Coordinates of C-alpha atoms in Angstrom, one line a residue:
M3 CA -21.8 -104.1 6.5
P4 CA -18.8 -101.8 5.5
I5 CA -16.4 -103.2 2.9
A6 CA -12.8 -103.5 4.2
S7 CA -9.9 -102.7 1.9
Q8 CA -7.8 -105.5 0.5
H9 CA -5.1 -104.8 3.1
T10 CA -7.5 -105.1 6.1
T11 CA -9.7 -107.8 7.6
E12 CA -12.9 -107.4 9.6
D13 CA -10.9 -108.7 12.7
D14 CA -8.4 -105.9 12.3
L15 CA -10.9 -103.1 12.2
G16 CA -11.0 -101.1 15.4
E17 CA -8.2 -103.0 17.1
G18 CA -5.0 -101.5 18.4
P19 CA -1.6 -103.2 18.4
R20 CA -1.3 -106.6 20.1
P21 CA 1.3 -107.2 22.9
V22 CA 4.3 -109.2 21.8
G23 CA 5.9 -109.8 25.2
N24 CA 6.4 -108.5 28.8
W25 CA 8.7 -105.8 30.0
I26 CA 10.2 -106.2 33.5
P27 CA 11.4 -102.9 35.0
G28 CA 15.0 -102.3 35.9
S29 CA 16.2 -99.2 37.6
R30 CA 13.8 -96.9 35.8
S31 CA 10.0 -97.0 35.8
P32 CA 8.0 -96.8 32.6
A33 CA 6.4 -93.5 31.5
F34 CA 2.8 -93.0 30.5
D35 CA 2.5 -89.3 31.1
T36 CA 3.8 -86.7 28.7
A37 CA 6.5 -85.3 31.0
G38 CA 7.9 -88.8 31.6
I39 CA 7.7 -89.7 27.9
G40 CA 9.5 -86.5 26.9
A41 CA 12.3 -87.3 29.4
L42 CA 13.0 -90.7 27.9
L43 CA 12.8 -89.9 24.2
P44 CA 16.2 -88.1 24.1
R45 CA 17.9 -91.3 25.2
C46 CA 18.1 -92.4 21.6
R47 CA 21.2 -94.5 22.0
E48 CA 19.2 -97.1 24.1
P49 CA 16.4 -99.4 22.8
L50 CA 13.0 -97.8 23.5
H51 CA 10.2 -100.2 24.5
V52 CA 6.6 -99.3 23.7
L53 CA 4.2 -100.5 26.4
A54 CA 0.4 -100.9 26.8
G55 CA -1.1 -99.6 30.0
H56 CA -4.0 -101.1 31.9
R57 CA -6.5 -98.5 30.6
G58 CA -5.4 -98.7 27.0
E59 CA -2.8 -95.9 27.2
V60 CA 0.6 -96.2 25.4
G61 CA 3.8 -95.5 27.2
V62 CA 7.6 -96.1 26.9
A63 CA 10.4 -97.5 28.9
V64 CA 14.2 -98.0 28.6
G65 CA 16.4 -100.6 30.2
G66 CA 14.7 -103.5 32.1
E67 CA 14.2 -106.9 30.7
V68 CA 12.1 -108.3 27.9
R69 CA 10.4 -111.7 28.5
E70 CA 8.0 -113.9 26.6
G71 CA 4.3 -114.0 27.4
T72 CA 1.7 -111.2 27.6
G73 CA 0.2 -111.6 31.0
G74 CA 2.5 -109.5 33.1
P75 CA 2.1 -106.0 34.5
H76 CA 3.8 -104.3 31.6
R77 CA 2.7 -105.6 28.3
M78 CA 5.1 -104.7 25.5
L79 CA 3.9 -103.7 22.1
G80 CA 7.3 -103.5 20.5
S81 CA 10.8 -102.2 20.7
L82 CA 12.7 -99.5 18.8
P83 CA 16.4 -100.2 18.5
A84 CA 19.1 -97.8 19.5
L85 CA 19.5 -94.9 17.1
Y86 CA 22.8 -93.1 16.6
P87 CA 23.5 -89.8 14.7
E88 CA 26.0 -91.8 12.7
W89 CA 23.2 -94.0 11.3
L90 CA 20.9 -91.3 9.9
G91 CA 22.3 -91.3 6.4
D92 CA 23.8 -93.7 3.9
R93 CA 26.4 -95.8 5.7
S94 CA 28.5 -96.1 2.5
F95 CA 29.0 -92.3 2.7
C96 CA 31.0 -92.6 6.0
A97 CA 33.0 -95.6 4.7
A98 CA 33.8 -93.9 1.4
H99 CA 35.0 -90.7 3.0
G100 CA 36.5 -92.0 6.2
V101 CA 34.2 -90.0 8.4
R102 CA 32.1 -90.9 11.4
F103 CA 29.1 -88.7 10.6
P104 CA 27.1 -88.2 7.3
Y105 CA 27.6 -84.4 7.6
V106 CA 29.5 -81.9 5.5
A107 CA 30.4 -78.2 6.1
G108 CA 30.0 -76.7 2.7
E109 CA 32.5 -74.6 0.7
M110 CA 31.4 -71.0 1.4
A111 CA 33.2 -69.0 -1.2
N112 CA 36.0 -66.4 -0.9
G113 CA 37.6 -68.4 1.9
I114 CA 34.6 -68.0 4.3
A115 CA 35.0 -71.7 4.7
T116 CA 38.5 -71.4 6.0
T117 CA 41.3 -73.9 6.3
R118 CA 40.8 -73.7 10.1
M119 CA 37.2 -74.8 9.6
V120 CA 38.2 -77.7 7.4
V121 CA 40.8 -78.9 9.9
A122 CA 38.4 -78.8 12.8
M123 CA 35.8 -80.8 10.9
A124 CA 38.3 -83.4 9.8
R125 CA 39.7 -84.0 13.3
A126 CA 36.1 -84.4 14.6
G127 CA 35.3 -87.2 12.1
L128 CA 33.3 -84.9 9.8
L129 CA 34.0 -83.6 6.3
G130 CA 34.6 -79.9 5.3
F131 CA 35.5 -78.1 2.0
F132 CA 37.7 -75.1 1.7
G133 CA 35.8 -72.2 0.0
A134 CA 38.1 -71.6 -3.0
G135 CA 35.4 -70.0 -5.2
G136 CA 36.2 -66.4 -6.0
L137 CA 39.8 -66.5 -4.8
G138 CA 42.9 -66.1 -6.9
F139 CA 45.2 -69.0 -7.8
E140 CA 47.9 -68.1 -5.3
R141 CA 45.5 -67.8 -2.4
V142 CA 44.0 -71.3 -3.2
E143 CA 47.5 -72.7 -3.5
R144 CA 48.5 -71.5 -0.1
A145 CA 45.4 -72.9 1.5
V146 CA 45.8 -76.3 -0.1
D147 CA 49.5 -76.5 1.0
E148 CA 48.4 -75.6 4.6
L149 CA 45.7 -78.3 4.6
R150 CA 48.1 -80.9 3.3
R151 CA 50.5 -80.1 6.2
E152 CA 47.8 -80.1 8.8
L153 CA 45.8 -83.1 7.6
G154 CA 48.4 -85.4 6.1
G155 CA 47.1 -88.9 6.3
H156 CA 43.4 -87.8 6.5
A157 CA 41.1 -88.5 3.6
N158 CA 38.1 -86.5 5.0
W159 CA 38.8 -83.0 3.6
G160 CA 38.5 -81.2 0.4
A161 CA 38.3 -78.0 -1.6
N162 CA 35.9 -76.4 -4.0
L163 CA 36.1 -76.2 -7.8
I164 CA 33.6 -73.6 -8.9
H165 CA 32.6 -73.1 -12.5
S166 CA 34.1 -70.0 -13.8
P167 CA 32.5 -69.2 -17.2
N168 CA 34.3 -65.8 -17.4
E169 CA 37.6 -67.3 -16.4
P170 CA 37.9 -70.8 -17.9
E171 CA 41.7 -70.8 -17.6
L172 CA 41.5 -70.1 -13.9
E173 CA 39.1 -73.1 -13.6
D174 CA 41.6 -75.3 -15.4
R175 CA 44.5 -74.0 -13.2
I176 CA 42.6 -74.7 -10.0
A177 CA 41.6 -78.2 -11.2
D178 CA 45.3 -78.9 -12.0
L179 CA 46.4 -77.6 -8.6
L180 CA 43.9 -79.8 -6.7
L181 CA 44.9 -82.9 -8.6
R182 CA 48.6 -82.2 -8.4
A183 CA 48.3 -81.6 -4.6
G184 CA 46.4 -84.8 -4.1
V185 CA 43.3 -83.2 -2.6
P186 CA 41.2 -86.3 -1.7
T187 CA 37.8 -84.8 -2.2
I188 CA 36.6 -82.0 -4.6
C189 CA 33.3 -80.3 -4.6
A190 CA 32.1 -79.0 -8.0
S191 CA 29.6 -76.2 -7.7
A192 CA 27.7 -73.8 -10.0
F193 CA 28.2 -76.1 -13.0
A194 CA 25.3 -76.1 -15.5
D195 CA 27.1 -78.4 -17.8
L196 CA 30.3 -80.5 -17.7
T197 CA 33.6 -78.9 -18.6
P198 CA 37.0 -80.4 -19.2
A199 CA 38.2 -79.3 -15.8
V200 CA 35.5 -81.0 -13.8
V201 CA 35.6 -84.2 -15.9
R202 CA 39.4 -84.3 -15.4
C203 CA 38.9 -84.1 -11.7
A204 CA 36.5 -87.0 -11.8
V205 CA 38.4 -89.4 -13.9
S206 CA 42.1 -88.7 -13.0
G207 CA 43.5 -91.8 -11.3
L208 CA 40.7 -94.2 -12.1
R209 CA 42.0 -97.8 -11.9
R210 CA 40.9 -101.3 -11.2
G211 CA 41.5 -102.7 -7.8
P212 CA 42.6 -106.3 -7.0
D213 CA 39.0 -107.4 -7.0
G214 CA 38.3 -105.9 -10.4
R215 CA 36.2 -103.0 -9.1
I216 CA 36.9 -99.5 -10.4
V217 CA 38.7 -97.4 -7.7
R218 CA 38.7 -93.6 -7.7
R219 CA 41.7 -91.6 -6.6
V220 CA 39.6 -88.4 -6.3
R221 CA 36.0 -88.4 -4.9
L222 CA 33.9 -85.7 -6.6
F223 CA 30.9 -84.1 -5.1
A224 CA 28.5 -82.3 -7.5
K225 CA 26.3 -79.6 -6.1
V226 CA 23.1 -79.3 -8.3
S227 CA 19.7 -77.8 -8.1
R228 CA 18.2 -79.1 -11.4
P229 CA 17.5 -82.7 -12.5
E230 CA 19.0 -82.2 -15.9
V231 CA 22.3 -81.1 -14.3
A232 CA 22.2 -84.0 -11.9
A233 CA 21.7 -86.4 -14.8
R234 CA 24.9 -85.3 -16.4
F235 CA 26.9 -85.9 -13.2
M236 CA 25.1 -89.3 -12.7
S237 CA 26.2 -90.4 -16.2
P238 CA 29.6 -91.4 -17.6
A239 CA 31.7 -88.5 -18.9
P240 CA 30.9 -87.5 -22.5
A241 CA 33.2 -89.1 -25.0
D242 CA 34.1 -85.8 -26.6
L243 CA 35.4 -84.3 -23.3
L244 CA 37.3 -87.5 -22.6
E245 CA 38.9 -87.3 -26.1
T246 CA 39.8 -83.6 -25.5
L247 CA 41.5 -84.5 -22.2
L248 CA 43.3 -87.5 -23.8
V249 CA 44.6 -85.3 -26.7
R250 CA 45.9 -82.8 -24.1
G251 CA 47.7 -85.5 -22.3
Q252 CA 45.7 -84.9 -19.1
I253 CA 44.3 -88.4 -18.8
T254 CA 45.5 -91.9 -19.9
Q255 CA 44.0 -94.4 -22.2
E256 CA 43.1 -96.5 -19.1
E257 CA 41.4 -93.6 -17.4
R258 CA 39.4 -92.8 -20.5
A259 CA 38.2 -96.4 -20.9
L260 CA 37.2 -96.7 -17.2
A261 CA 35.5 -93.3 -17.2
A262 CA 32.9 -94.8 -19.7
L263 CA 31.8 -97.3 -17.0
V264 CA 31.2 -95.1 -14.0
P265 CA 29.2 -91.8 -13.3
V266 CA 31.1 -88.6 -13.2
A267 CA 30.2 -88.1 -9.5
E268 CA 29.2 -90.6 -6.8
D269 CA 28.0 -87.9 -4.4
I270 CA 25.3 -85.6 -5.7
T271 CA 24.3 -82.7 -3.3
V272 CA 20.8 -81.4 -4.0
E273 CA 20.9 -77.7 -3.2
A274 CA 17.5 -76.3 -2.3
D275 CA 16.8 -72.8 -0.9
S276 CA 20.3 -71.9 0.1
G277 CA 22.4 -68.8 0.5
G278 CA 24.5 -67.7 -2.5
H279 CA 23.7 -69.3 -5.8
T280 CA 20.3 -71.0 -5.6
D281 CA 17.2 -71.8 -7.6
N282 CA 15.1 -71.4 -4.4
R283 CA 13.6 -74.8 -4.9
P284 CA 11.9 -76.5 -1.9
L285 CA 13.8 -79.5 -0.7
V286 CA 10.7 -81.6 -0.3
S287 CA 10.1 -81.4 -4.0
L288 CA 13.6 -81.4 -5.4
L289 CA 15.3 -84.1 -3.3
P290 CA 12.8 -86.9 -4.0
T291 CA 12.9 -86.0 -7.7
I292 CA 16.7 -86.4 -7.9
I293 CA 16.6 -89.5 -5.7
R294 CA 14.3 -91.2 -8.3
L295 CA 16.6 -90.1 -11.0
R296 CA 19.5 -91.7 -9.1
N297 CA 17.5 -94.9 -8.7
D298 CA 17.1 -95.1 -12.5
R299 CA 20.8 -94.6 -13.0
L300 CA 21.7 -97.4 -10.5
R301 CA 19.6 -99.8 -12.5
T302 CA 21.9 -99.0 -15.4
F303 CA 25.2 -99.3 -13.5
G304 CA 24.3 -102.2 -11.3
D305 CA 25.4 -102.9 -7.7
A306 CA 29.0 -102.2 -8.4
C307 CA 28.3 -98.4 -8.4
H308 CA 27.3 -96.1 -5.6
I309 CA 25.5 -92.8 -6.2
R310 CA 24.6 -91.1 -3.0
V311 CA 22.3 -88.1 -2.9
G312 CA 22.7 -85.5 -0.2
A313 CA 20.7 -82.5 0.9
A314 CA 21.7 -78.9 1.3
G315 CA 19.9 -75.6 1.6
G316 CA 17.6 -74.5 4.4
L317 CA 19.2 -76.8 7.0
G318 CA 19.7 -74.8 10.1
T319 CA 17.8 -76.8 12.8
P320 CA 17.6 -80.4 13.9
D321 CA 14.1 -80.6 12.6
G322 CA 15.3 -79.6 9.1
V323 CA 18.2 -82.1 9.2
A324 CA 15.9 -84.9 10.4
A325 CA 13.4 -84.1 7.6
A326 CA 16.2 -84.3 5.0
F327 CA 17.3 -87.7 6.2
A328 CA 13.6 -88.8 6.3
L329 CA 13.3 -87.8 2.7
G330 CA 16.1 -90.2 1.9
A331 CA 19.3 -87.9 2.0
G332 CA 22.5 -90.0 2.3
Y333 CA 24.2 -87.0 3.9
V334 CA 23.5 -83.4 4.7
V335 CA 25.5 -80.2 3.9
T336 CA 25.3 -77.0 5.8
G337 CA 26.4 -73.5 4.7
S338 CA 24.7 -70.3 5.9
V339 CA 24.8 -71.3 9.6
N340 CA 28.6 -72.0 9.5
Q341 CA 29.3 -68.3 8.7
V342 CA 28.7 -67.5 12.3
A343 CA 31.1 -70.2 13.5
V344 CA 34.2 -69.3 15.3
E345 CA 36.4 -70.7 12.5
S346 CA 34.5 -68.8 9.8
G347 CA 36.4 -66.3 7.6
M348 CA 33.5 -63.8 8.0
S349 CA 34.2 -60.6 10.0
E350 CA 32.8 -60.2 13.5
E351 CA 30.6 -57.3 12.3
A352 CA 29.1 -59.5 9.6
K353 CA 28.6 -62.4 12.0
S354 CA 26.7 -60.0 14.3
M355 CA 24.4 -59.1 11.4
L356 CA 23.8 -62.7 10.6
A357 CA 23.1 -63.5 14.3
Q358 CA 20.2 -61.0 14.1
A359 CA 18.7 -62.4 10.9
D360 CA 15.2 -64.0 10.8
I361 CA 13.8 -66.4 8.3
A362 CA 12.4 -63.6 5.9
D363 CA 15.5 -61.4 6.1
V364 CA 16.9 -62.6 2.8
V365 CA 16.6 -61.4 -0.8
M366 CA 17.8 -62.2 -4.3
A367 CA 20.5 -60.0 -5.8
P368 CA 22.7 -60.0 -9.0
A369 CA 25.8 -62.3 -8.8
A370 CA 29.2 -60.9 -9.4
D371 CA 30.6 -64.0 -11.2
M372 CA 27.6 -64.3 -13.6
F373 CA 26.5 -60.7 -13.7
E374 CA 26.2 -60.4 -17.5
Q375 CA 23.9 -63.5 -17.6
G376 CA 21.5 -62.0 -15.1
V377 CA 22.1 -64.8 -12.6
K378 CA 21.1 -64.0 -9.0
L379 CA 22.1 -65.2 -5.6
Q380 CA 20.5 -65.1 -2.2
V381 CA 21.9 -62.6 0.3
L382 CA 21.1 -61.1 3.7
R383 CA 18.7 -58.1 3.4
R384 CA 18.6 -56.9 7.0
G385 CA 21.1 -54.3 7.9
T386 CA 22.6 -53.8 4.4
M387 CA 21.5 -52.0 1.2
F388 CA 23.6 -54.2 -1.1
A389 CA 20.7 -56.0 -2.8
G390 CA 18.9 -52.8 -4.0
R391 CA 22.2 -51.2 -5.1
A392 CA 23.3 -54.3 -7.0
A393 CA 19.9 -54.5 -8.7
L394 CA 20.3 -50.8 -9.8
L395 CA 23.6 -51.7 -11.4
Y396 CA 22.1 -54.6 -13.3
E397 CA 19.2 -52.5 -14.6
L398 CA 21.7 -49.9 -15.9
Y399 CA 23.8 -52.6 -17.6
R400 CA 20.7 -54.2 -19.1
D401 CA 19.3 -50.9 -20.4
H402 CA 22.3 -49.1 -21.7
P403 CA 25.1 -50.0 -24.2
S404 CA 27.9 -48.3 -22.4
L405 CA 28.9 -46.3 -19.4
E406 CA 28.8 -43.1 -21.4
A407 CA 25.1 -43.8 -22.3
I408 CA 24.0 -43.8 -18.7
P409 CA 21.9 -40.7 -17.9
A410 CA 23.9 -38.1 -15.8
A411 CA 21.6 -38.4 -12.8
A412 CA 22.0 -42.1 -12.6
R413 CA 25.7 -42.0 -13.2
S414 CA 26.1 -39.4 -10.4
R415 CA 24.1 -41.6 -8.0
V416 CA 26.3 -44.6 -8.8
E417 CA 29.5 -42.7 -8.3
R418 CA 28.3 -41.0 -5.1
D419 CA 26.5 -43.9 -3.3
L420 CA 27.9 -47.1 -4.7
L421 CA 31.4 -46.6 -6.1
R422 CA 32.2 -43.5 -3.9
A423 CA 34.6 -42.5 -6.6
P424 CA 34.5 -41.4 -10.3
I425 CA 33.9 -44.2 -12.7
D426 CA 37.2 -43.4 -14.5
Q427 CA 39.1 -44.0 -11.2
I428 CA 37.2 -47.3 -10.7
W429 CA 38.1 -48.3 -14.2
R430 CA 41.8 -47.8 -13.5
E431 CA 41.6 -50.0 -10.5
T432 CA 39.7 -52.6 -12.5
V433 CA 42.4 -52.6 -15.2
D434 CA 45.1 -53.1 -12.5
F435 CA 43.1 -56.1 -11.1
W436 CA 42.5 -57.8 -14.4
Q437 CA 46.1 -57.2 -15.6
R438 CA 47.2 -59.4 -12.8
R439 CA 44.4 -62.0 -13.0
D440 CA 43.5 -62.3 -16.7
P441 CA 44.7 -59.5 -19.1
R442 CA 42.4 -60.7 -21.9
E443 CA 39.4 -59.2 -20.0
I444 CA 40.9 -55.8 -20.5
G445 CA 41.5 -56.4 -24.2
R446 CA 37.9 -57.5 -24.6
A447 CA 36.6 -54.4 -22.7
E448 CA 38.6 -52.0 -25.0
H449 CA 36.6 -53.3 -28.0
D450 CA 33.3 -53.9 -26.2
P451 CA 31.9 -50.9 -24.2
K452 CA 29.2 -53.0 -22.6
H453 CA 31.8 -55.4 -21.3
R454 CA 33.7 -52.5 -19.9
M455 CA 30.6 -51.4 -18.1
A456 CA 30.1 -54.9 -16.7
L457 CA 33.7 -55.0 -15.3
V458 CA 33.2 -51.7 -13.6
F459 CA 29.9 -52.8 -12.0
R460 CA 31.4 -56.1 -11.0
W461 CA 34.1 -54.1 -9.1
Y462 CA 31.3 -53.1 -6.7
L463 CA 29.7 -56.6 -6.5
G464 CA 33.1 -58.3 -6.0
N465 CA 34.3 -55.9 -3.4
S466 CA 31.0 -55.9 -1.5
S467 CA 31.6 -59.5 -0.3
R468 CA 35.2 -58.7 0.6
W469 CA 34.1 -55.7 2.6
A470 CA 31.9 -58.0 4.7
I471 CA 34.7 -60.6 5.1
D472 CA 37.2 -57.9 6.1
G473 CA 34.7 -56.0 8.3
E474 CA 35.2 -52.7 6.4
A475 CA 33.2 -50.4 8.8
S476 CA 32.8 -47.6 6.3
R477 CA 31.1 -50.0 3.9
R478 CA 28.8 -51.7 6.3
M479 CA 25.7 -50.8 4.3
D480 CA 27.3 -52.4 1.2
Y481 CA 28.0 -55.7 2.7
Q482 CA 27.2 -58.7 0.5
I483 CA 26.5 -61.6 2.8
W484 CA 25.4 -64.8 1.2
C485 CA 22.5 -66.1 3.4
G486 CA 19.5 -68.4 3.2
P487 CA 16.5 -68.8 5.5
A488 CA 18.4 -71.5 7.4
M489 CA 20.2 -68.7 9.2
G490 CA 17.0 -67.3 10.7
A491 CA 15.8 -70.7 11.7
F492 CA 19.1 -71.4 13.4
N493 CA 18.9 -68.1 15.3
R494 CA 15.4 -68.9 16.6
W495 CA 16.5 -72.4 17.6
V496 CA 19.6 -71.4 19.6
R497 CA 18.0 -68.5 21.4
G498 CA 18.6 -68.8 25.1
S499 CA 21.0 -71.7 24.8
F500 CA 24.8 -71.9 25.0
L501 CA 25.0 -71.6 21.2
A502 CA 23.4 -68.1 21.5
E503 CA 26.9 -67.0 22.6
V504 CA 29.1 -66.3 19.6
A505 CA 32.2 -67.7 21.3
N506 CA 30.5 -71.1 21.7
R507 CA 29.6 -71.4 18.0
T508 CA 32.4 -73.7 16.8
V509 CA 31.7 -75.4 13.5
V510 CA 31.9 -78.8 15.3
Q511 CA 29.5 -77.8 18.0
I512 CA 27.0 -76.6 15.4
A513 CA 27.4 -79.9 13.5
L514 CA 27.1 -82.2 16.5
N515 CA 24.0 -80.4 17.9
L516 CA 22.3 -80.5 14.5
L517 CA 23.0 -84.3 14.2
E518 CA 22.2 -85.2 17.8
G519 CA 19.0 -83.2 17.6
A520 CA 18.1 -84.9 14.3
A521 CA 18.6 -88.3 15.9
V522 CA 16.4 -87.4 18.9
L523 CA 13.7 -86.0 16.8
T524 CA 13.8 -89.0 14.5
R525 CA 13.3 -91.2 17.6
A526 CA 10.4 -89.1 18.7
H527 CA 8.8 -89.5 15.3
Q528 CA 9.3 -93.3 15.4
A529 CA 7.6 -93.4 18.7
R530 CA 4.8 -91.3 17.5
C531 CA 4.2 -93.7 14.6
C532 CA 3.9 -96.5 17.2
G533 CA 1.1 -94.7 19.0
V534 CA 3.1 -93.0 21.7
P535 CA 1.7 -89.7 22.7
V536 CA 4.8 -87.6 22.2
P537 CA 4.4 -84.2 23.9
A538 CA 3.3 -81.5 21.4
A539 CA 6.1 -79.2 22.6
F540 CA 8.8 -81.8 22.4
S541 CA 12.0 -80.4 20.9
F542 CA 15.8 -80.6 21.2
A543 CA 17.7 -77.8 22.9
P544 CA 21.4 -77.2 22.0
R545 CA 23.9 -78.6 24.6
R546 CA 27.7 -79.0 24.8
L547 CA 28.6 -82.2 23.0
S548 CA 31.8 -84.1 22.4
P549 CA 32.6 -85.9 19.1
N550 CA 33.4 -89.0 21.3
A551 CA 29.9 -89.1 22.9
G552 CA 28.2 -92.4 22.4
A553 CA 31.3 -93.9 20.7

């Protein structure tokens, strides 16, 4: 006699699920064939009844009436409740940010995530961040002023605070601007460690509410790709940084005291294989690791504190979004796919290139903002030579102490193919730029030939992204377009649908279709786990959706 496990009895072995009631048909008949089952699964906003057929087959039904007893013509094995896209993530996320859906359009830098995109998301009950990274102070100030005018009274919008190791004063000025303007939500990205600017954003305005709970004036998102960085944002702000801010007069004694009782950020976005800055980590490994870290932190803080963990990177299809929620994500963040949206700041030429991308059409290349450190980011490979040319510049920087030390043949190639001008001319343009932005960079370059070389090479890397945004036709082969594999997956999914047309790709339609599809596919998986023979080819095709659908 075989030995049963401790979770099973001999009576259970070999038996299927037992009926729990009868289902009485309404206007629709039950479905036991694959075509009929596939037609009912998308109706995820209705309860789905799982039925047992006379020959042992399993089927599904919607509507009708459930009665006690198991002797009727349609024996019911169980019911799956209605499932809405709004319910896929952490319900506290929607409550905290005043949104209907647990979905964020991420802060694509250099203004690719435009004010127009942020406004469209907010008005549809979603959350979007303006892409302030890489922009000068005045440009960010104008964008924030516009958003305040357009979204006065809304709490579901925000802007990006990107770590700027080469321009710490700009980082401080942007933080000051966001706080002074009352931006309700700030997304901190590219931080490997905490800085005074990001801590100030997190703790400014902390107070106790009437019920004694700590209330935040600013809600901080932290985008991370490493557990050690996530741990810093999930912990209270370091005492030395709080002391620095207090001495500067940038926080109060009360804010300092309360900051020791709460984590720096309540929303931690786990960035997996994304476009732009990325560690190329797989979401299925990284997200559960950081969720477990969050769980440990919650045991420290207790029930009074929320730390939500969201997912980003590689999310370009409903299947990917559904998988992220199934892994435990409290919300999802999209990036690469929004570059092809109508509201995106990307040029039409660059959008066309993105629309042709497949999953493998991406590559890593040196980053402009962290060039000297050898940091890389993920960009589009197809249709552009940027990655190879940027790699050449970094090799020359790594191997030579100055511009003058570069061999004549290599220098000639750089001037002819990349800069399209003599290095001396590019240096003059570089000086003009940094005199306006941060004159100290020029002073440093005058005493450090290697830094001068870095600034000249960064001229190319910095302009290459702007050429793509502006659609500079003569520089098409130099376009730097931040892109992850999600773009290729999205292109394959929308092929032949209404979203294949560029004019239909609004940021809201992309969001609603990803969410609706994730809900439908989640329902299909639930049914499959109940023994329902879900068709092997079952999928969700894009369709025109309204934010008010199913309200």
